[in-house]
JSON list of C-alpha atoms in Angstrom, two decimals:
[
{"chain": "X", "resi": 53, "resn": "UNK", "atom": "CA", "xyz": [-17.07, 53.07, -30.87]},
{"chain": "X", "resi": 54, "resn": "UNK", "atom": "CA", "xyz": [-17.89, 50.87, -27.95]},
{"chain": "X", "resi": 55, "resn": "UNK", "atom": "CA", "xyz": [-19.56, 51.86, -24.90]},
{"chain": "X", "resi": 56, "resn": "UNK", "atom": "CA", "xyz": [-20.37, 50.15, -21.63]},
{"chain": "X", "resi": 57, "resn": "UNK", "atom": "CA", "xyz": [-23.64, 50.84, -19.88]},
{"chain": "X", "resi": 58, "resn": "UNK", "atom": "CA", "xyz": [-23.48, 50.19, -16.10]},
{"chain": "X", "resi": 59, "resn": "UNK", "atom": "CA", "xyz": [-26.87, 48.34, -15.37]},
{"chain": "X", "resi": 60, "resn": "UNK", "atom": "CA", "xyz": [-26.24, 45.94, -12.80]},
{"chain": "X", "resi": 61, "resn": "UNK", "atom": "CA", "xyz": [-26.95, 47.86, -9.78]},
{"chain": "X", "resi": 62, "resn": "UNK", "atom": "CA", "xyz": [-29.64, 46.77, -6.90]},
{"chain": "X", "resi": 63, "resn": "UNK", "atom": "CA", "xyz": [-31.28, 50.30, -7.49]},
{"chain": "X", "resi": 64, "resn": "UNK", "atom": "CA", "xyz": [-31.87, 50.49, -3.72]},
{"chain": "X", "resi": 65, "resn": "UNK", "atom": "CA", "xyz": [-32.87, 53.95, -3.91]},
{"chain": "X", "resi": 66, "resn": "UNK", "atom": "CA", "xyz": [-35.60, 53.30, -6.08]},
{"chain": "X", "resi": 67, "resn": "UNK", "atom": "CA", "xyz": [-37.28, 50.69, -4.06]},
{"chain": "X", "resi": 68, "resn": "UNK", "atom": "CA", "xyz": [-40.20, 49.28, -3.97]},
{"chain": "X", "resi": 69, "resn": "UNK", "atom": "CA", "xyz": [-39.94, 49.47, -7.93]},
{"chain": "X", "resi": 70, "resn": "UNK", "atom": "CA", "xyz": [-36.64, 47.71, -7.96]},
{"chain": "X", "resi": 71, "resn": "UNK", "atom": "CA", "xyz": [-38.15, 44.92, -5.96]},
{"chain": "X", "resi": 72, "resn": "UNK", "atom": "CA", "xyz": [-39.76, 43.48, -8.99]},
{"chain": "X", "resi": 73, "resn": "UNK", "atom": "CA", "xyz": [-37.53, 45.05, -11.91]},
{"chain": "X", "resi": 74, "resn": "UNK", "atom": "CA", "xyz": [-33.83, 46.16, -12.34]},
{"chain": "X", "resi": 75, "resn": "UNK", "atom": "CA", "xyz": [-33.08, 50.01, -12.30]},
{"chain": "X", "resi": 76, "resn": "UNK", "atom": "CA", "xyz": [-32.23, 49.91, -15.92]},
{"chain": "X", "resi": 77, "resn": "UNK", "atom": "CA", "xyz": [-35.85, 49.28, -16.73]},
{"chain": "X", "resi": 78, "resn": "UNK", "atom": "CA", "xyz": [-37.54, 52.04, -14.41]},
{"chain": "X", "resi": 79, "resn": "UNK", "atom": "CA", "xyz": [-39.36, 54.49, -16.74]},
{"chain": "X", "resi": 80, "resn": "UNK", "atom": "CA", "xyz": [-38.53, 58.18, -16.90]},
{"chain": "X", "resi": 81, "resn": "UNK", "atom": "CA", "xyz": [-40.66, 60.13, -19.19]},
{"chain": "X", "resi": 82, "resn": "UNK", "atom": "CA", "xyz": [-42.42, 57.12, -20.24]},
{"chain": "X", "resi": 83, "resn": "UNK", "atom": "CA", "xyz": [-39.12, 55.36, -21.20]},
{"chain": "X", "resi": 84, "resn": "UNK", "atom": "CA", "xyz": [-36.84, 52.81, -19.31]},
{"chain": "X", "resi": 85, "resn": "UNK", "atom": "CA", "xyz": [-33.53, 54.52, -18.21]},
{"chain": "X", "resi": 86, "resn": "UNK", "atom": "CA", "xyz": [-31.74, 51.97, -20.32]},
{"chain": "X", "resi": 87, "resn": "UNK", "atom": "CA", "xyz": [-33.42, 53.09, -23.62]},
{"chain": "X", "resi": 88, "resn": "UNK", "atom": "CA", "xyz": [-32.50, 56.72, -22.93]},
{"chain": "X", "resi": 89, "resn": "UNK", "atom": "CA", "xyz": [-29.09, 55.95, -22.44]},
{"chain": "X", "resi": 90, "resn": "UNK", "atom": "CA", "xyz": [-28.66, 53.44, -25.23]},
{"chain": "X", "resi": 91, "resn": "UNK", "atom": "CA", "xyz": [-30.58, 55.56, -27.76]},
{"chain": "X", "resi": 92, "resn": "UNK", "atom": "CA", "xyz": [-28.30, 58.64, -26.98]},
{"chain": "X", "resi": 93, "resn": "UNK", "atom": "CA", "xyz": [-25.03, 56.41, -27.21]},
{"chain": "X", "resi": 94, "resn": "UNK", "atom": "CA", "xyz": [-26.40, 55.07, -30.69]},
{"chain": "X", "resi": 95, "resn": "UNK", "atom": "CA", "xyz": [-27.36, 58.34, -31.88]},
{"chain": "X", "resi": 96, "resn": "UNK", "atom": "CA", "xyz": [-23.82, 59.87, -31.11]},
{"chain": "X", "resi": 97, "resn": "UNK", "atom": "CA", "xyz": [-22.16, 57.08, -33.23]},
{"chain": "X", "resi": 98, "resn": "UNK", "atom": "CA", "xyz": [-21.40, 54.20, -30.85]},
{"chain": "X", "resi": 99, "resn": "UNK", "atom": "CA", "xyz": [-21.58, 50.92, -33.06]},
{"chain": "X", "resi": 100, "resn": "UNK", "atom": "CA", "xyz": [-21.54, 48.38, -30.15]},
{"chain": "X", "resi": 101, "resn": "UNK", "atom": "CA", "xyz": [-22.84, 48.30, -26.74]},
{"chain": "X", "resi": 102, "resn": "UNK", "atom": "CA", "xyz": [-21.96, 46.26, -23.81]},
{"chain": "X", "resi": 103, "resn": "UNK", "atom": "CA", "xyz": [-24.46, 46.08, -20.82]},
{"chain": "X", "resi": 104, "resn": "UNK", "atom": "CA", "xyz": [-23.50, 44.67, -17.50]},
{"chain": "X", "resi": 105, "resn": "UNK", "atom": "CA", "xyz": [-25.98, 42.91, -15.67]},
{"chain": "X", "resi": 106, "resn": "UNK", "atom": "CA", "xyz": [-26.77, 41.46, -12.42]},
{"chain": "X", "resi": 107, "resn": "UNK", "atom": "CA", "xyz": [-30.01, 42.39, -10.73]},
{"chain": "X", "resi": 108, "resn": "UNK", "atom": "CA", "xyz": [-32.97, 40.88, -12.65]},
{"chain": "X", "resi": 109, "resn": "UNK", "atom": "CA", "xyz": [-30.61, 40.34, -15.50]},
{"chain": "X", "resi": 110, "resn": "UNK", "atom": "CA", "xyz": [-32.90, 38.08, -17.54]},
{"chain": "X", "resi": 111, "resn": "UNK", "atom": "CA", "xyz": [-35.49, 41.04, -17.57]},
{"chain": "X", "resi": 112, "resn": "UNK", "atom": "CA", "xyz": [-32.62, 43.31, -19.15]},
{"chain": "X", "resi": 113, "resn": "UNK", "atom": "CA", "xyz": [-31.70, 40.61, -21.79]},
{"chain": "X", "resi": 114, "resn": "UNK", "atom": "CA", "xyz": [-35.28, 40.40, -22.96]},
{"chain": "X", "resi": 115, "resn": "UNK", "atom": "CA", "xyz": [-35.70, 44.09, -23.08]},
{"chain": "X", "resi": 116, "resn": "UNK", "atom": "CA", "xyz": [-32.72, 44.25, -25.25]},
{"chain": "X", "resi": 117, "resn": "UNK", "atom": "CA", "xyz": [-34.03, 41.60, -27.53]},
{"chain": "X", "resi": 118, "resn": "UNK", "atom": "CA", "xyz": [-37.25, 43.25, -27.64]},
{"chain": "X", "resi": 119, "resn": "UNK", "atom": "CA", "xyz": [-35.56, 46.49, -28.80]},
{"chain": "X", "resi": 120, "resn": "UNK", "atom": "CA", "xyz": [-33.49, 44.56, -31.22]},
{"chain": "X", "resi": 121, "resn": "UNK", "atom": "CA", "xyz": [-30.41, 46.06, -29.55]},
{"chain": "X", "resi": 122, "resn": "UNK", "atom": "CA", "xyz": [-31.49, 49.67, -30.70]},
{"chain": "X", "resi": 123, "resn": "UNK", "atom": "CA", "xyz": [-29.92, 48.83, -34.12]},
{"chain": "X", "resi": 124, "resn": "UNK", "atom": "CA", "xyz": [-26.32, 47.76, -33.04]},
{"chain": "X", "resi": 125, "resn": "UNK", "atom": "CA", "xyz": [-24.77, 44.69, -31.79]},
{"chain": "X", "resi": 126, "resn": "UNK", "atom": "CA", "xyz": [-25.36, 44.53, -27.84]},
{"chain": "X", "resi": 127, "resn": "UNK", "atom": "CA", "xyz": [-23.21, 42.20, -25.89]},
{"chain": "X", "resi": 128, "resn": "UNK", "atom": "CA", "xyz": [-23.62, 41.50, -21.81]},
{"chain": "X", "resi": 129, "resn": "UNK", "atom": "CA", "xyz": [-21.07, 41.30, -19.19]},
{"chain": "X", "resi": 130, "resn": "UNK", "atom": "CA", "xyz": [-22.77, 38.98, -16.66]},
{"chain": "X", "resi": 131, "resn": "UNK", "atom": "CA", "xyz": [-22.32, 39.89, -13.22]},
{"chain": "X", "resi": 132, "resn": "UNK", "atom": "CA", "xyz": [-25.02, 37.62, -11.92]},
{"chain": "X", "resi": 133, "resn": "UNK", "atom": "CA", "xyz": [-22.38, 35.56, -9.65]},
{"chain": "X", "resi": 134, "resn": "UNK", "atom": "CA", "xyz": [-20.93, 38.93, -7.91]},
{"chain": "X", "resi": 135, "resn": "UNK", "atom": "CA", "xyz": [-21.67, 42.51, -8.25]},
{"chain": "X", "resi": 136, "resn": "UNK", "atom": "CA", "xyz": [-18.24, 43.91, -8.77]},
{"chain": "X", "resi": 137, "resn": "UNK", "atom": "CA", "xyz": [-18.56, 47.46, -8.32]},
{"chain": "X", "resi": 138, "resn": "UNK", "atom": "CA", "xyz": [-17.55, 49.93, -11.00]},
{"chain": "X", "resi": 139, "resn": "UNK", "atom": "CA", "xyz": [-13.97, 49.29, -11.33]},
{"chain": "X", "resi": 140, "resn": "UNK", "atom": "CA", "xyz": [-14.39, 45.71, -11.27]},
{"chain": "X", "resi": 141, "resn": "UNK", "atom": "CA", "xyz": [-17.32, 45.92, -13.69]},
{"chain": "X", "resi": 142, "resn": "UNK", "atom": "CA", "xyz": [-15.03, 47.39, -16.32]},
{"chain": "X", "resi": 143, "resn": "UNK", "atom": "CA", "xyz": [-12.35, 45.01, -15.96]},
{"chain": "X", "resi": 144, "resn": "UNK", "atom": "CA", "xyz": [-14.81, 42.19, -16.21]},
{"chain": "X", "resi": 145, "resn": "UNK", "atom": "CA", "xyz": [-15.82, 43.57, -19.46]},
{"chain": "X", "resi": 146, "resn": "UNK", "atom": "CA", "xyz": [-12.30, 43.58, -20.78]},
{"chain": "X", "resi": 147, "resn": "UNK", "atom": "CA", "xyz": [-12.76, 41.03, -23.37]},
{"chain": "X", "resi": 148, "resn": "UNK", "atom": "CA", "xyz": [-16.06, 42.77, -24.79]},
{"chain": "X", "resi": 149, "resn": "UNK", "atom": "CA", "xyz": [-14.30, 46.35, -24.90]},
{"chain": "X", "resi": 150, "resn": "UNK", "atom": "CA", "xyz": [-10.67, 45.45, -25.78]},
{"chain": "X", "resi": 151, "resn": "UNK", "atom": "CA", "xyz": [-9.77, 47.27, -29.21]},
{"chain": "X", "resi": 152, "resn": "UNK", "atom": "CA", "xyz": [-7.53, 49.99, -30.54]},
{"chain": "X", "resi": 153, "resn": "UNK", "atom": "CA", "xyz": [-10.02, 52.80, -29.75]},
{"chain": "X", "resi": 154, "resn": "UNK", "atom": "CA", "xyz": [-10.98, 54.57, -26.34]},
{"chain": "X", "resi": 155, "resn": "UNK", "atom": "CA", "xyz": [-14.51, 53.27, -25.29]},
{"chain": "X", "resi": 156, "resn": "UNK", "atom": "CA", "xyz": [-17.25, 55.06, -23.23]},
{"chain": "X", "resi": 157, "resn": "UNK", "atom": "CA", "xyz": [-18.61, 54.13, -20.05]},
{"chain": "X", "resi": 158, "resn": "UNK", "atom": "CA", "xyz": [-22.05, 55.41, -18.91]},
{"chain": "X", "resi": 159, "resn": "UNK", "atom": "CA", "xyz": [-24.16, 54.79, -15.73]},
{"chain": "X", "resi": 160, "resn": "UNK", "atom": "CA", "xyz": [-27.74, 53.93, -16.79]},
{"chain": "X", "resi": 161, "resn": "UNK", "atom": "CA", "xyz": [-29.23, 56.30, -14.24]},
{"chain": "X", "resi": 162, "resn": "UNK", "atom": "CA", "xyz": [-27.54, 59.35, -15.49]},
{"chain": "X", "resi": 163, "resn": "UNK", "atom": "CA", "xyz": [-29.48, 61.62, -17.80]},
{"chain": "X", "resi": 164, "resn": "UNK", "atom": "CA", "xyz": [-28.10, 64.52, -19.31]},
{"chain": "X", "resi": 165, "resn": "UNK", "atom": "CA", "xyz": [-27.84, 66.99, -22.26]},
{"chain": "X", "resi": 166, "resn": "UNK", "atom": "CA", "xyz": [-24.37, 65.95, -22.89]},
{"chain": "X", "resi": 167, "resn": "UNK", "atom": "CA", "xyz": [-22.89, 66.24, -26.58]},
{"chain": "X", "resi": 168, "resn": "UNK", "atom": "CA", "xyz": [-21.08, 62.65, -26.43]},
{"chain": "X", "resi": 169, "resn": "UNK", "atom": "CA", "xyz": [-19.60, 63.54, -29.72]},
{"chain": "X", "resi": 170, "resn": "UNK", "atom": "CA", "xyz": [-18.08, 66.42, -28.06]},
{"chain": "X", "resi": 171, "resn": "UNK", "atom": "CA", "xyz": [-16.95, 64.42, -24.99]},
{"chain": "X", "resi": 172, "resn": "UNK", "atom": "CA", "xyz": [-15.26, 61.77, -27.05]},
{"chain": "X", "resi": 173, "resn": "UNK", "atom": "CA", "xyz": [-13.15, 64.56, -28.63]},
{"chain": "X", "resi": 174, "resn": "UNK", "atom": "CA", "xyz": [-12.06, 65.84, -25.32]},
{"chain": "X", "resi": 175, "resn": "UNK", "atom": "CA", "xyz": [-10.11, 62.67, -24.82]},
{"chain": "X", "resi": 176, "resn": "UNK", "atom": "CA", "xyz": [-6.24, 63.18, -25.65]},
{"chain": "X", "resi": 177, "resn": "UNK", "atom": "CA", "xyz": [-4.18, 60.50, -27.08]},
{"chain": "X", "resi": 178, "resn": "UNK", "atom": "CA", "xyz": [-1.84, 59.32, -24.23]},
{"chain": "X", "resi": 179, "resn": "UNK", "atom": "CA", "xyz": [-4.43, 59.91, -21.56]},
{"chain": "X", "resi": 180, "resn": "UNK", "atom": "CA", "xyz": [-5.93, 56.95, -19.77]},
{"chain": "X", "resi": 181, "resn": "UNK", "atom": "CA", "xyz": [-9.23, 58.07, -19.10]},
{"chain": "X", "resi": 182, "resn": "UNK", "atom": "CA", "xyz": [-11.20, 61.49, -19.59]},
{"chain": "X", "resi": 183, "resn": "UNK", "atom": "CA", "xyz": [-13.88, 61.95, -16.99]},
{"chain": "X", "resi": 184, "resn": "UNK", "atom": "CA", "xyz": [-17.09, 64.32, -17.25]},
{"chain": "X", "resi": 185, "resn": "UNK", "atom": "CA", "xyz": [-17.37, 66.57, -14.31]},
{"chain": "X", "resi": 186, "resn": "UNK", "atom": "CA", "xyz": [-19.16, 69.81, -13.25]},
{"chain": "X", "resi": 187, "resn": "UNK", "atom": "CA", "xyz": [-19.24, 72.39, -10.67]},
{"chain": "X", "resi": 188, "resn": "UNK", "atom": "CA", "xyz": [-22.70, 71.44, -9.62]},
{"chain": "X", "resi": 189, "resn": "UNK", "atom": "CA", "xyz": [-23.22, 71.44, -5.68]},
{"chain": "X", "resi": 190, "resn": "UNK", "atom": "CA", "xyz": [-22.66, 68.02, -3.81]},
{"chain": "X", "resi": 191, "resn": "UNK", "atom": "CA", "xyz": [-20.23, 66.96, -0.97]},
{"chain": "X", "resi": 192, "resn": "UNK", "atom": "CA", "xyz": [-17.84, 64.79, -2.84]},
{"chain": "X", "resi": 193, "resn": "UNK", "atom": "CA", "xyz": [-15.41, 66.15, -5.52]},
{"chain": "X", "resi": 194, "resn": "UNK", "atom": "CA", "xyz": [-12.51, 65.24, -7.63]},
{"chain": "X", "resi": 195, "resn": "UNK", "atom": "CA", "xyz": [-9.72, 67.50, -7.36]},
{"chain": "X", "resi": 196, "resn": "UNK", "atom": "CA", "xyz": [-7.80, 68.67, -10.53]},
{"chain": "X", "resi": 197, "resn": "UNK", "atom": "CA", "xyz": [-4.52, 70.81, -11.04]},
{"chain": "X", "resi": 198, "resn": "UNK", "atom": "CA", "xyz": [-4.54, 73.69, -13.33]},
{"chain": "X", "resi": 199, "resn": "UNK", "atom": "CA", "xyz": [-4.05, 71.52, -16.32]},
{"chain": "X", "resi": 200, "resn": "UNK", "atom": "CA", "xyz": [-7.09, 69.49, -15.58]},
{"chain": "X", "resi": 201, "resn": "UNK", "atom": "CA", "xyz": [-5.48, 66.50, -14.38]},
{"chain": "X", "resi": 202, "resn": "UNK", "atom": "CA", "xyz": [-6.91, 64.64, -11.46]},
{"chain": "X", "resi": 203, "resn": "UNK", "atom": "CA", "xyz": [-4.84, 64.79, -8.21]},
{"chain": "X", "resi": 204, "resn": "UNK", "atom": "CA", "xyz": [-7.20, 63.88, -5.39]},
{"chain": "X", "resi": 205, "resn": "UNK", "atom": "CA", "xyz": [-10.52, 63.65, -3.96]},
{"chain": "X", "resi": 206, "resn": "UNK", "atom": "CA", "xyz": [-12.49, 65.34, -1.14]},
{"chain": "X", "resi": 207, "resn": "UNK", "atom": "CA", "xyz": [-15.58, 65.08, 1.05]},
{"chain": "X", "resi": 208, "resn": "UNK", "atom": "CA", "xyz": [-16.48, 68.73, 2.11]},
{"chain": "X", "resi": 209, "resn": "UNK", "atom": "CA", "xyz": [-19.08, 67.72, 4.54]},
{"chain": "X", "resi": 210, "resn": "UNK", "atom": "CA", "xyz": [-16.28, 65.51, 6.55]},
{"chain": "X", "resi": 211, "resn": "UNK", "atom": "CA", "xyz": [-13.10, 67.45, 5.41]},
{"chain": "X", "resi": 212, "resn": "UNK", "atom": "CA", "xyz": [-11.42, 63.91, 4.21]},
{"chain": "X", "resi": 213, "resn": "UNK", "atom": "CA", "xyz": [-9.05, 64.30, 1.57]},
{"chain": "X", "resi": 214, "resn": "UNK", "atom": "CA", "xyz": [-7.71, 61.48, -0.49]},
{"chain": "X", "resi": 215, "resn": "UNK", "atom": "CA", "xyz": [-4.51, 61.70, -3.08]},
{"chain": "X", "resi": 216, "resn": "UNK", "atom": "CA", "xyz": [-1.50, 60.26, -3.84]},
{"chain": "X", "resi": 217, "resn": "UNK", "atom": "CA", "xyz": [0.02, 63.64, -3.42]},
{"chain": "X", "resi": 218, "resn": "UNK", "atom": "CA", "xyz": [0.92, 64.09, 0.31]},
{"chain": "X", "resi": 219, "resn": "UNK", "atom": "CA", "xyz": [-0.04, 67.31, 1.84]},
{"chain": "X", "resi": 220, "resn": "UNK", "atom": "CA", "xyz": [-2.14, 68.41, -1.10]},
{"chain": "X", "resi": 221, "resn": "UNK", "atom": "CA", "xyz": [-4.24, 71.55, -0.28]},
{"chain": "X", "resi": 222, "resn": "UNK", "atom": "CA", "xyz": [-7.83, 71.14, -1.98]},
{"chain": "X", "resi": 223, "resn": "UNK", "atom": "CA", "xyz": [-8.27, 74.84, -1.74]},
{"chain": "X", "resi": 224, "resn": "UNK", "atom": "CA", "xyz": [-5.37, 75.27, -4.31]},
{"chain": "X", "resi": 225, "resn": "UNK", "atom": "CA", "xyz": [-7.29, 72.66, -6.68]},
{"chain": "X", "resi": 226, "resn": "UNK", "atom": "CA", "xyz": [-10.27, 72.85, -8.79]},
{"chain": "X", "resi": 227, "resn": "UNK", "atom": "CA", "xyz": [-13.20, 70.72, -7.20]},
{"chain": "X", "resi": 228, "resn": "UNK", "atom": "CA", "xyz": [-15.58, 69.23, -9.67]},
{"chain": "X", "resi": 229, "resn": "UNK", "atom": "CA", "xyz": [-18.25, 66.89, -9.16]},
{"chain": "X", "resi": 230, "resn": "UNK", "atom": "CA", "xyz": [-18.18, 63.42, -11.01]},
{"chain": "X", "resi": 231, "resn": "UNK", "atom": "CA", "xyz": [-21.06, 62.58, -13.63]},
{"chain": "X", "resi": 232, "resn": "UNK", "atom": "CA", "xyz": [-20.53, 58.65, -14.20]},
{"chain": "X", "resi": 233, "resn": "UNK", "atom": "CA", "xyz": [-19.58, 59.14, -17.53]},
{"chain": "X", "resi": 234, "resn": "UNK", "atom": "CA", "xyz": [-15.90, 58.29, -18.77]},
{"chain": "X", "resi": 235, "resn": "UNK", "atom": "CA", "xyz": [-13.93, 57.98, -21.77]},
{"chain": "X", "resi": 236, "resn": "UNK", "atom": "CA", "xyz": [-11.26, 55.18, -21.34]},
{"chain": "X", "resi": 237, "resn": "UNK", "atom": "CA", "xyz": [-8.34, 53.93, -23.20]},
{"chain": "X", "resi": 238, "resn": "UNK", "atom": "CA", "xyz": [-8.10, 50.26, -23.27]},
{"chain": "X", "resi": 239, "resn": "UNK", "atom": "CA", "xyz": [-4.43, 50.38, -21.68]},
{"chain": "X", "resi": 240, "resn": "UNK", "atom": "CA", "xyz": [-6.24, 50.64, -18.50]},
{"chain": "X", "resi": 241, "resn": "UNK", "atom": "CA", "xyz": [-6.94, 46.90, -18.42]},
{"chain": "X", "resi": 242, "resn": "UNK", "atom": "CA", "xyz": [-3.43, 45.57, -17.63]},
{"chain": "X", "resi": 243, "resn": "UNK", "atom": "CA", "xyz": [-3.28, 48.27, -14.77]},
{"chain": "X", "resi": 244, "resn": "UNK", "atom": "CA", "xyz": [-6.30, 46.75, -13.37]},
{"chain": "X", "resi": 245, "resn": "UNK", "atom": "CA", "xyz": [-5.24, 43.24, -13.18]},
{"chain": "X", "resi": 246, "resn": "UNK", "atom": "CA", "xyz": [-3.37, 43.30, -9.66]},
{"chain": "X", "resi": 247, "resn": "UNK", "atom": "CA", "xyz": [-6.53, 44.76, -8.03]},
{"chain": "X", "resi": 248, "resn": "UNK", "atom": "CA", "xyz": [-9.21, 42.46, -6.28]},
{"chain": "X", "resi": 249, "resn": "UNK", "atom": "CA", "xyz": [-12.37, 41.03, -8.11]},
{"chain": "X", "resi": 250, "resn": "UNK", "atom": "CA", "xyz": [-14.60, 43.93, -6.37]},
{"chain": "X", "resi": 251, "resn": "UNK", "atom": "CA", "xyz": [-13.37, 47.53, -6.49]},
{"chain": "X", "resi": 252, "resn": "UNK", "atom": "CA", "xyz": [-14.43, 51.18, -7.04]},
{"chain": "X", "resi": 253, "resn": "UNK", "atom": "CA", "xyz": [-13.46, 53.00, -10.29]},
{"chain": "X", "resi": 254, "resn": "UNK", "atom": "CA", "xyz": [-12.98, 56.07, -7.77]},
{"chain": "X", "resi": 255, "resn": "UNK", "atom": "CA", "xyz": [-10.15, 54.33, -5.62]},
{"chain": "X", "resi": 256, "resn": "UNK", "atom": "CA", "xyz": [-8.60, 52.99, -8.91]},
{"chain": "X", "resi": 257, "resn": "UNK", "atom": "CA", "xyz": [-8.36, 56.60, -10.35]},
{"chain": "X", "resi": 258, "resn": "UNK", "atom": "CA", "xyz": [-7.11, 58.19, -7.14]},
{"chain": "X", "resi": 259, "resn": "UNK", "atom": "CA", "xyz": [-4.30, 55.50, -7.15]},
{"chain": "X", "resi": 260, "resn": "UNK", "atom": "CA", "xyz": [-3.18, 55.39, -10.81]},
{"chain": "X", "resi": 261, "resn": "UNK", "atom": "CA", "xyz": [-3.58, 59.24, -11.20]},
{"chain": "X", "resi": 262, "resn": "UNK", "atom": "CA", "xyz": [-0.01, 59.64, -9.85]},
{"chain": "X", "resi": 263, "resn": "UNK", "atom": "CA", "xyz": [1.73, 57.77, -12.77]},
{"chain": "X", "resi": 264, "resn": "UNK", "atom": "CA", "xyz": [-1.13, 58.08, -15.61]},
{"chain": "X", "resi": 265, "resn": "UNK", "atom": "CA", "xyz": [-3.20, 60.98, -16.73]},
{"chain": "X", "resi": 266, "resn": "UNK", "atom": "CA", "xyz": [-7.00, 61.03, -15.85]},
{"chain": "X", "resi": 267, "resn": "UNK", "atom": "CA", "xyz": [-8.29, 64.09, -17.28]},
{"chain": "X", "resi": 268, "resn": "UNK", "atom": "CA", "xyz": [-11.36, 66.51, -16.53]},
{"chain": "X", "resi": 269, "resn": "UNK", "atom": "CA", "xyz": [-14.02, 67.26, -19.21]},
{"chain": "X", "resi": 270, "resn": "UNK", "atom": "CA", "xyz": [-16.34, 70.29, -18.36]},
{"chain": "X", "resi": 271, "resn": "UNK", "atom": "CA", "xyz": [-19.25, 70.92, -20.88]},
{"chain": "X", "resi": 272, "resn": "UNK", "atom": "CA", "xyz": [-20.39, 74.40, -20.79]},
{"chain": "X", "resi": 273, "resn": "UNK", "atom": "CA", "xyz": [-24.27, 74.40, -20.02]},
{"chain": "X", "resi": 274, "resn": "UNK", "atom": "CA", "xyz": [-24.41, 70.77, -19.25]},
{"chain": "X", "resi": 275, "resn": "UNK", "atom": "CA", "xyz": [-27.64, 69.82, -17.54]},
{"chain": "X", "resi": 276, "resn": "UNK", "atom": "CA", "xyz": [-27.47, 66.46, -15.67]},
{"chain": "X", "resi": 277, "resn": "UNK", "atom": "CA", "xyz": [-29.58, 64.36, -13.53]},
{"chain": "X", "resi": 278, "resn": "UNK", "atom": "CA", "xyz": [-28.96, 61.39, -11.23]},
{"chain": "X", "resi": 279, "resn": "UNK", "atom": "CA", "xyz": [-32.13, 59.27, -11.29]},
{"chain": "X", "resi": 280, "resn": "UNK", "atom": "CA", "xyz": [-31.80, 57.95, -7.82]},
{"chain": "X", "resi": 281, "resn": "UNK", "atom": "CA", "xyz": [-35.17, 58.73, -5.89]},
{"chain": "X", "resi": 282, "resn": "UNK", "atom": "CA", "xyz": [-38.88, 57.63, -6.78]},
{"chain": "X", "resi": 283, "resn": "UNK", "atom": "CA", "xyz": [-39.70, 61.50, -6.26]},
{"chain": "X", "resi": 284, "resn": "UNK", "atom": "CA", "xyz": [-37.27, 62.38, -9.06]},
{"chain": "X", "resi": 285, "resn": "UNK", "atom": "CA", "xyz": [-38.91, 60.16, -11.64]},
{"chain": "X", "resi": 286, "resn": "UNK", "atom": "CA", "xyz": [-41.61, 62.62, -12.94]},
{"chain": "X", "resi": 287, "resn": "UNK", "atom": "CA", "xyz": [-39.29, 65.66, -12.96]},
{"chain": "X", "resi": 288, "resn": "UNK", "atom": "CA", "xyz": [-38.45, 67.21, -16.24]},
{"chain": "X", "resi": 289, "resn": "UNK", "atom": "CA", "xyz": [-35.25, 65.64, -17.56]},
{"chain": "X", "resi": 290, "resn": "UNK", "atom": "CA", "xyz": [-32.36, 66.81, -19.78]},
{"chain": "X", "resi": 291, "resn": "UNK", "atom": "CA", "xyz": [-32.00, 65.54, -23.33]}
]
């Protein structure tokens, strides 16, 4: 199983640390974020990793070499010319992720107690993507129907609703918060080709869900932390 770690971001919320290092190398619990994520992926059966790089890319390359790739082959999807956002970042890594089986995508700043083997098993043959979601409190939610299929998105603070289905009622849907962890079928790549060089995977999912299944996965007892601010770096983190 292959996995893509999103590590190209500028880490603006973690300034001033990210003025001199990439977000992926910011330490939490005495260990860089990328080590937490990579070690978890490898322990869960991932036998090949791809890391996208942009901000302080050479520091990440050197760190991976020092760690000897955590014991598996590691390839880099180089975005030093342009930060392509989440959708563009997945498509840019196509040559490194293409294959017969679905692959995982994991944000480098997400720490959780997710059982990745369980999550991989939730992906159904024929679905385009399975996304980890939870009922945690936030402002922005994906909307799902009774079968767990993505049908829209809402911002509860502003009342904005986005969906390929006109007149959708958010109150008749299940609202769940996205985690930044996906299981994606390689069939996604041809569908992405008409899109611009830089685009959000959220925008892509919201358009493509009318014709292809994007399904929710909700793990009971999930503990998840988005490491986005300096104040959160010393907090207890899930394993």
